Coordinates of N, CA and C in Angstrom, one line a residue:
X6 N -6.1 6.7 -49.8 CA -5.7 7.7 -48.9 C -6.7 7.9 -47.8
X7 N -8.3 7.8 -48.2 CA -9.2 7.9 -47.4 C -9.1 7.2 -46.2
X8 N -8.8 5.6 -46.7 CA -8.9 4.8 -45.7 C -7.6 5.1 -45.1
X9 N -6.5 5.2 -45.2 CA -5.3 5.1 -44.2 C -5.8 6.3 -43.1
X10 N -6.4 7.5 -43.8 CA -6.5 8.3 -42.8 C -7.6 7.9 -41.6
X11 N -8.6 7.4 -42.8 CA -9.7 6.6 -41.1 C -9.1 5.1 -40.1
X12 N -8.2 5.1 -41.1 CA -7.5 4.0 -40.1 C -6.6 4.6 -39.2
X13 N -5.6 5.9 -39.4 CA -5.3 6.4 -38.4 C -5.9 7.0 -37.4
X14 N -6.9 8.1 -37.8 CA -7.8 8.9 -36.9 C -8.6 7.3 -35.6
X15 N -9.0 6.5 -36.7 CA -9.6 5.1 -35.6 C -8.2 4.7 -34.4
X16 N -6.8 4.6 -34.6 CA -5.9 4.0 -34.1 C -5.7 4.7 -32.9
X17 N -6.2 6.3 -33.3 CA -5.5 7.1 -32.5 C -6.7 7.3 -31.4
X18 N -8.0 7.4 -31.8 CA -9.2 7.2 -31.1 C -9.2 6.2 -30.2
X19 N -8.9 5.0 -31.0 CA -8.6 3.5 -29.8 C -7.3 3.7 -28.6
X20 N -6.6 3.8 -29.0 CA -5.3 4.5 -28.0 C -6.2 5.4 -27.0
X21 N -6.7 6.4 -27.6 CA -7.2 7.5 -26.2 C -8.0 6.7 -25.7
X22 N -9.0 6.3 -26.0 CA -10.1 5.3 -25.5 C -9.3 4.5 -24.3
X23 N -8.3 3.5 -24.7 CA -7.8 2.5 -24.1 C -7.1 3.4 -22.5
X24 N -6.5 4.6 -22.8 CA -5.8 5.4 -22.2 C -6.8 5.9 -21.1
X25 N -7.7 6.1 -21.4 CA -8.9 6.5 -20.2 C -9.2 5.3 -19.7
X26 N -9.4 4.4 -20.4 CA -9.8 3.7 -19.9 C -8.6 2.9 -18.7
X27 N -7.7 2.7 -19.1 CA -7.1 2.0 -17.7 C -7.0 3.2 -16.8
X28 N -7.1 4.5 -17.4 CA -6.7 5.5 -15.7 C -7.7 5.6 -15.2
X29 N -9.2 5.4 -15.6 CA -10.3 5.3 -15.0 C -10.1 4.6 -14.2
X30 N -9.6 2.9 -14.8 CA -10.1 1.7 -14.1 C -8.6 2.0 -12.8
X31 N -7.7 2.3 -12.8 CA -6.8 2.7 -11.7 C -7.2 3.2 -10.8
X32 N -7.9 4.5 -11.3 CA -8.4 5.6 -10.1 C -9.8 4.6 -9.4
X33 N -10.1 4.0 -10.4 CA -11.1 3.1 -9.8 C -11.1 1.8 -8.3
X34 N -9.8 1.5 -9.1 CA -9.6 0.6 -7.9 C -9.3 1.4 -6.7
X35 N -8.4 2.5 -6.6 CA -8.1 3.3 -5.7 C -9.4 3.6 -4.7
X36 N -10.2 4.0 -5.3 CA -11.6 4.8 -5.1 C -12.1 3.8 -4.4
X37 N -12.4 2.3 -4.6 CA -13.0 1.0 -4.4 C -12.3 0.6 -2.8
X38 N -10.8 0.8 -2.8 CA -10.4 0.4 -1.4 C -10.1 1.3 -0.6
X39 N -10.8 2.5 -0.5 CA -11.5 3.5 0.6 C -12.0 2.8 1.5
X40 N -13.1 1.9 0.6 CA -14.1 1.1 1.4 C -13.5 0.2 2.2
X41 N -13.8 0.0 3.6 CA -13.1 -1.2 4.5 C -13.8 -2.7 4.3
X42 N -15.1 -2.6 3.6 CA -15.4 -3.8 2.9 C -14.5 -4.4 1.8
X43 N -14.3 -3.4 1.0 CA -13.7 -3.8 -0.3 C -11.9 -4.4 0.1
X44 N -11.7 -3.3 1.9 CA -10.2 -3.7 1.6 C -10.8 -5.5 2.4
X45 N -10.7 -5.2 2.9 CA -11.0 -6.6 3.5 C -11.2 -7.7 2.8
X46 N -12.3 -7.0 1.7 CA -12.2 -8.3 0.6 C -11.3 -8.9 0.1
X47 N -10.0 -8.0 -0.8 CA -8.8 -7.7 -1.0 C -8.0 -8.5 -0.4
X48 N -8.0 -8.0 0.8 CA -7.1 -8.6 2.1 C -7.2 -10.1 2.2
X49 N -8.6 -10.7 2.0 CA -8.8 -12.2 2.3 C -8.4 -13.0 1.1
X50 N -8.6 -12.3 0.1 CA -8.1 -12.9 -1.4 C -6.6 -12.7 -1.2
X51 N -5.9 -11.9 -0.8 CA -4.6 -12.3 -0.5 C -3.9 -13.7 0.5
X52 N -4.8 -13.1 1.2 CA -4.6 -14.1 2.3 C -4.9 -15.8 1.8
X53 N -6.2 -16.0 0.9 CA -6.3 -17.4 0.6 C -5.7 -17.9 -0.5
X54 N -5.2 -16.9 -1.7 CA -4.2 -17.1 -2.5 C -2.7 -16.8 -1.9
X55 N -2.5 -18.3 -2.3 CA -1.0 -18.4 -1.7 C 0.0 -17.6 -2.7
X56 N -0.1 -18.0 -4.2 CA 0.5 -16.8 -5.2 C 0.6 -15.8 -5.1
X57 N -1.1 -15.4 -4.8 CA -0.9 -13.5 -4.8 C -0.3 -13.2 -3.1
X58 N -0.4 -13.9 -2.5 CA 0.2 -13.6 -0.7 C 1.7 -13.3 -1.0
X59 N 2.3 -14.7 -1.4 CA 3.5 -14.7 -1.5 C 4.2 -13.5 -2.6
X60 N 3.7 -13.1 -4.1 CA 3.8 -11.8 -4.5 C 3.8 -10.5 -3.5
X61 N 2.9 -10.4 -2.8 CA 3.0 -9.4 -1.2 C 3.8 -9.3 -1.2
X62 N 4.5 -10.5 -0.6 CA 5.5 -10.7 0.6 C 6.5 -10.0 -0.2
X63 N 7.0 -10.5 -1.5 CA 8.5 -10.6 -2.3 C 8.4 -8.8 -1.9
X64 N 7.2 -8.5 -2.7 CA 7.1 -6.9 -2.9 C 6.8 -5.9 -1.6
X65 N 6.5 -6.6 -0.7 CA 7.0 -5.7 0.9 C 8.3 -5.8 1.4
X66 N 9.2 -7.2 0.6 CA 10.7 -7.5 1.3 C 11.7 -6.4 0.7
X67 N 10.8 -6.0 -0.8 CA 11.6 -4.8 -1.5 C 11.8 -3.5 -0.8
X68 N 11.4 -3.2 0.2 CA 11.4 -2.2 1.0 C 11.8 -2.6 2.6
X69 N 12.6 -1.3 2.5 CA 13.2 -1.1 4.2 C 12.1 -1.4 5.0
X70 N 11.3 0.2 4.9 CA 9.8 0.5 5.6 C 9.3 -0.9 5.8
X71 N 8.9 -1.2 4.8 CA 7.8 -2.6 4.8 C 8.3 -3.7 5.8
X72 N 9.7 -3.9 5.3 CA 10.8 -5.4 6.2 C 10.3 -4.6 7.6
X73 N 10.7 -3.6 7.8 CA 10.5 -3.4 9.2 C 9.5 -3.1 10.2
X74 N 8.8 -3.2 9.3 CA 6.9 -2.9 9.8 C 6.4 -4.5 10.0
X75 N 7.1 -5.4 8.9 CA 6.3 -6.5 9.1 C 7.2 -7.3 10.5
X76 N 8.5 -7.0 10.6 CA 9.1 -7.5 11.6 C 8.6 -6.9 12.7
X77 N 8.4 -5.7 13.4 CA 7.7 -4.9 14.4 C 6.5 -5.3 14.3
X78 N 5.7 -6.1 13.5 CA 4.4 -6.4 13.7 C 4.7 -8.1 14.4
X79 N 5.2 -8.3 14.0 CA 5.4 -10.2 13.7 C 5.8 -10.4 15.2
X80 N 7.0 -9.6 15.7 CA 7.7 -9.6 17.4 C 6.5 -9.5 18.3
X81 N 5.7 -8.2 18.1 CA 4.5 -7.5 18.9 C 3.6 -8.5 19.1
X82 N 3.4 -9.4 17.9 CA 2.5 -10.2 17.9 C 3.0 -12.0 19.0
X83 N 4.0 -12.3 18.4 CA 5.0 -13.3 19.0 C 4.7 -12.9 20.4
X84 N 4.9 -11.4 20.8 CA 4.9 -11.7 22.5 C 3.7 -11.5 23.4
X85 N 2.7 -11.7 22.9 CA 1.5 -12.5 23.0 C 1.0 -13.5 22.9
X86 N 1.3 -14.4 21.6 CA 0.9 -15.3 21.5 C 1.5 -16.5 21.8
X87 N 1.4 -17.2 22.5 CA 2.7 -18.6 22.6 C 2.9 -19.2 20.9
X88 N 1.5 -19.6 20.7 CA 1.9 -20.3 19.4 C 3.3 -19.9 18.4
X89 N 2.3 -18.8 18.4 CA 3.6 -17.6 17.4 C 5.1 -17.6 17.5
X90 N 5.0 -17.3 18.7 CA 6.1 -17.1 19.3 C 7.1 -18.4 19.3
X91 N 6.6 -19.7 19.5 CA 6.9 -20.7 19.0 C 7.5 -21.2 17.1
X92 N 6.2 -20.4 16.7 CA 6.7 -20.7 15.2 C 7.6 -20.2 14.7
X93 N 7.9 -19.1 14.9 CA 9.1 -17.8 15.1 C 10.1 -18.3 15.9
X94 N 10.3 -19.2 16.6 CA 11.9 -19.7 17.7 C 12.0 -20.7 16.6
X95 N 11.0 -21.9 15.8 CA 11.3 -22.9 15.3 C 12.2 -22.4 13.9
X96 N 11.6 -21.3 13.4 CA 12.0 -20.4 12.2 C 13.5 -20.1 12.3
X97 N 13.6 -19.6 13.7 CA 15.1 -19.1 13.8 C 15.8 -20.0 13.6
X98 N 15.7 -21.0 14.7 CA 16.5 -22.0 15.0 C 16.6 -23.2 13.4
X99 N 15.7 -23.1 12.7 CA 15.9 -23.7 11.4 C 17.0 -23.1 10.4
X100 N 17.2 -22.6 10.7 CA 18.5 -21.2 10.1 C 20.3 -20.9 11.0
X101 N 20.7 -21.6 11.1 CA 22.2 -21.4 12.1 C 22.1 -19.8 12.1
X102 N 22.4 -19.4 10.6 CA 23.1 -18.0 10.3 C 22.1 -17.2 11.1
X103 N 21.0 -17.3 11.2 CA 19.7 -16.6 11.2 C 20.1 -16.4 13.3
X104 N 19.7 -17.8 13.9 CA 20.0 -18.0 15.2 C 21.8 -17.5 15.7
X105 N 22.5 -17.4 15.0 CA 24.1 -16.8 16.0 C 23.6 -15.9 15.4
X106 N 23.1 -15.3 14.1 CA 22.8 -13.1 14.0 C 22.1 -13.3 15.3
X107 N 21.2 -13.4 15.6 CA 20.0 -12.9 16.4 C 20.4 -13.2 17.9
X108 N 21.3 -14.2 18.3 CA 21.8 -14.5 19.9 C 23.3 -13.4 19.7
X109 N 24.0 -13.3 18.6 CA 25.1 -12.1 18.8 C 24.0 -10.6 18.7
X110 N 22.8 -10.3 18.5 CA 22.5 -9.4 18.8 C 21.6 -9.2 20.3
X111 N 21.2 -10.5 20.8 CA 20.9 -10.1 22.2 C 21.6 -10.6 22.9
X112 N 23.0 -10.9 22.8 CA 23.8 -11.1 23.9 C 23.8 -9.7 25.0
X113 N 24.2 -8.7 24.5 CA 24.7 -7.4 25.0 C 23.3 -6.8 25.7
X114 N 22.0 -7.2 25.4 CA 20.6 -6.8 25.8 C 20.7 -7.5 27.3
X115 N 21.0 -9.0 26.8 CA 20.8 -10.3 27.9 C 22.1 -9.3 29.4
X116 N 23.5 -9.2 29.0 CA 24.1 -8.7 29.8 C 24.1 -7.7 30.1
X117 N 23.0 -6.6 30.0 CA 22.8 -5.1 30.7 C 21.9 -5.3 31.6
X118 N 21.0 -6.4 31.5 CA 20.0 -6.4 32.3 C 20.1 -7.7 33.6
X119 N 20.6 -7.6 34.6 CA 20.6 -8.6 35.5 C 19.3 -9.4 35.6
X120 N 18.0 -9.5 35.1 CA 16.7 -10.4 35.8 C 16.7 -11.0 34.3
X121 N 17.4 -10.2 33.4 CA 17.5 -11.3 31.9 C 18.7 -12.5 31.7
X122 N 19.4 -11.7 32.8 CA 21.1 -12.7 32.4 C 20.8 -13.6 33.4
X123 N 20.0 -13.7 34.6 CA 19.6 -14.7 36.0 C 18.8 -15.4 34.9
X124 N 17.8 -15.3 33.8 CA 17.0 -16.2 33.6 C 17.5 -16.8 32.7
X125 N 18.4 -16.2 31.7 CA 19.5 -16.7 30.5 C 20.0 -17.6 31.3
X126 N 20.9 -17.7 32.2 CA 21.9 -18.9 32.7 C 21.2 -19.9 33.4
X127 N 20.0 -19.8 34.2 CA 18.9 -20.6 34.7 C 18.6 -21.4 33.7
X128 N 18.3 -20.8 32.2 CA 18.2 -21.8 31.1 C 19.0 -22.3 30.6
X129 N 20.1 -21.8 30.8 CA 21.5 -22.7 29.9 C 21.9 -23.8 30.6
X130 N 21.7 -23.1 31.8 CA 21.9 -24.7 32.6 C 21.0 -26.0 33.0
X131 N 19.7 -25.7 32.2 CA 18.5 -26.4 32.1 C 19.1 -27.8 30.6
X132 N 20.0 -27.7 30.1 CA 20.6 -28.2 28.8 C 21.7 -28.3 29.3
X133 N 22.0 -29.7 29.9 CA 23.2 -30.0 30.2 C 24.4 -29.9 29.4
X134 N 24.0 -30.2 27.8 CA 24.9 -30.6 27.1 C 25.7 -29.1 26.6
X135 N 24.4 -28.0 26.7 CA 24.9 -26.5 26.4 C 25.8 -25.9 27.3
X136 N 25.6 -26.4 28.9 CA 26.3 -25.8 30.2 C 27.6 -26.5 29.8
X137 N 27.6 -27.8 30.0 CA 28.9 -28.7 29.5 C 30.4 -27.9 28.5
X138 N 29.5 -27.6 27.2 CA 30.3 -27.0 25.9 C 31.0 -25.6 26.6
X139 N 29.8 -25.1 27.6 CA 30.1 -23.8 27.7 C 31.5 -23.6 28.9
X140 N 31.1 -24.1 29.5 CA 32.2 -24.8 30.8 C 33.5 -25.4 30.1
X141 N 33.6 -25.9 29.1 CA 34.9 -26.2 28.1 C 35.9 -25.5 27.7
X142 N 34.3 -24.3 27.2 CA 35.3 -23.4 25.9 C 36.0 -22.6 27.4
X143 N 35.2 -22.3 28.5 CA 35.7 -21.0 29.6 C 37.1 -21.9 30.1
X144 N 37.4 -23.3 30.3 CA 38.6 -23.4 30.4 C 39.6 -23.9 30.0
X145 N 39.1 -24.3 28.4 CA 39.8 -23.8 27.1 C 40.7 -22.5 27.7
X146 N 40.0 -21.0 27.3 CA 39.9 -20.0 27.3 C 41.1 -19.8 28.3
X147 N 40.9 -20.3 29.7 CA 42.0 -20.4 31.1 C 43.1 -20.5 30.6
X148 N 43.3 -22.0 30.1 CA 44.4 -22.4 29.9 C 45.3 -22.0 28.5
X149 N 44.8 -21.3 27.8 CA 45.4 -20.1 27.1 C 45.9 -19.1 27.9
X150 N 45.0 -18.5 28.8 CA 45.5 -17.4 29.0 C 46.7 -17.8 30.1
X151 N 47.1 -18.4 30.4 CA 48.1 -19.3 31.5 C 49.2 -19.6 30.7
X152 N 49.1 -20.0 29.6 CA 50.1 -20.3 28.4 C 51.2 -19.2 27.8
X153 N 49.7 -18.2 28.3 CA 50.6 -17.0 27.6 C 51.4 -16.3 28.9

């Protein structure tokens, strides 16, 4: 009986123990990335681990806020940088679904603004083969409505 009870009173001791002990080490970490050394450390270990980066990513995609912070970051950054801005057109255009969402949502931008729709058509017509298609469908389009 002796021992069951020191084996309990020990079980229940180890439990508390264990219980401080991770909310120590929690509050700990918290406490630790105050420091802009420590975040930064943090930050670089994410960044050179591709596993823990990509865990990031899944777990910022889980969130509205986050999707939309990293995309307002990623644009802001794009229209600075050529590179970027490059890697980000190659991204789109690697994606159909991705490239007609994103040209059906700046079509109506492109046509409110006359010095965007002058430089839109200056480039469509830079791609013969795009002016071509487009000049088809518009008299496709004619000869329907002549039909009817």
């Amino acid at each position: 009986m002796k021992t069951t009870i020191k084996m309990a009173v020990g079980l229940v001791l180890a439990t508390f123990i264990l219980s401080a002990c991770s909310q120590k080490q929690e509050s700990a970490i918290k406490d630790r990335l105050k420091d802009p050394s420590q975040q930064e450390e943090v930050l670089t270990l994410m960044t050179e681990d591709h596993e823990l980066g990509k865990k990031y990513i899944t777990k910022m995609m889980d969130s509205d806020h986050d999707t939309g912070m990293m995309v307002d970051e990623l644009v802001k950054a794009a229209a600075n940088d050529t590179i970027l801005a490059g890697k980000l057109s190659d991204m789109i255009t690697r994606y159909p679904d991705l490239m007609l969402l994103t040209t059906h949502h700046f079509m109506p931008i492109i046509a409110n603004d006359s010095l965007l729709s002058d430089t839109f058509c200056d480039h469509t017509l830079e791609h013969e083969n795009l002016a071509k298609a487009m000049h088809e469908k518009m008299e496709y389009k004619k000869s329907l409505e002549l039909n009817h």
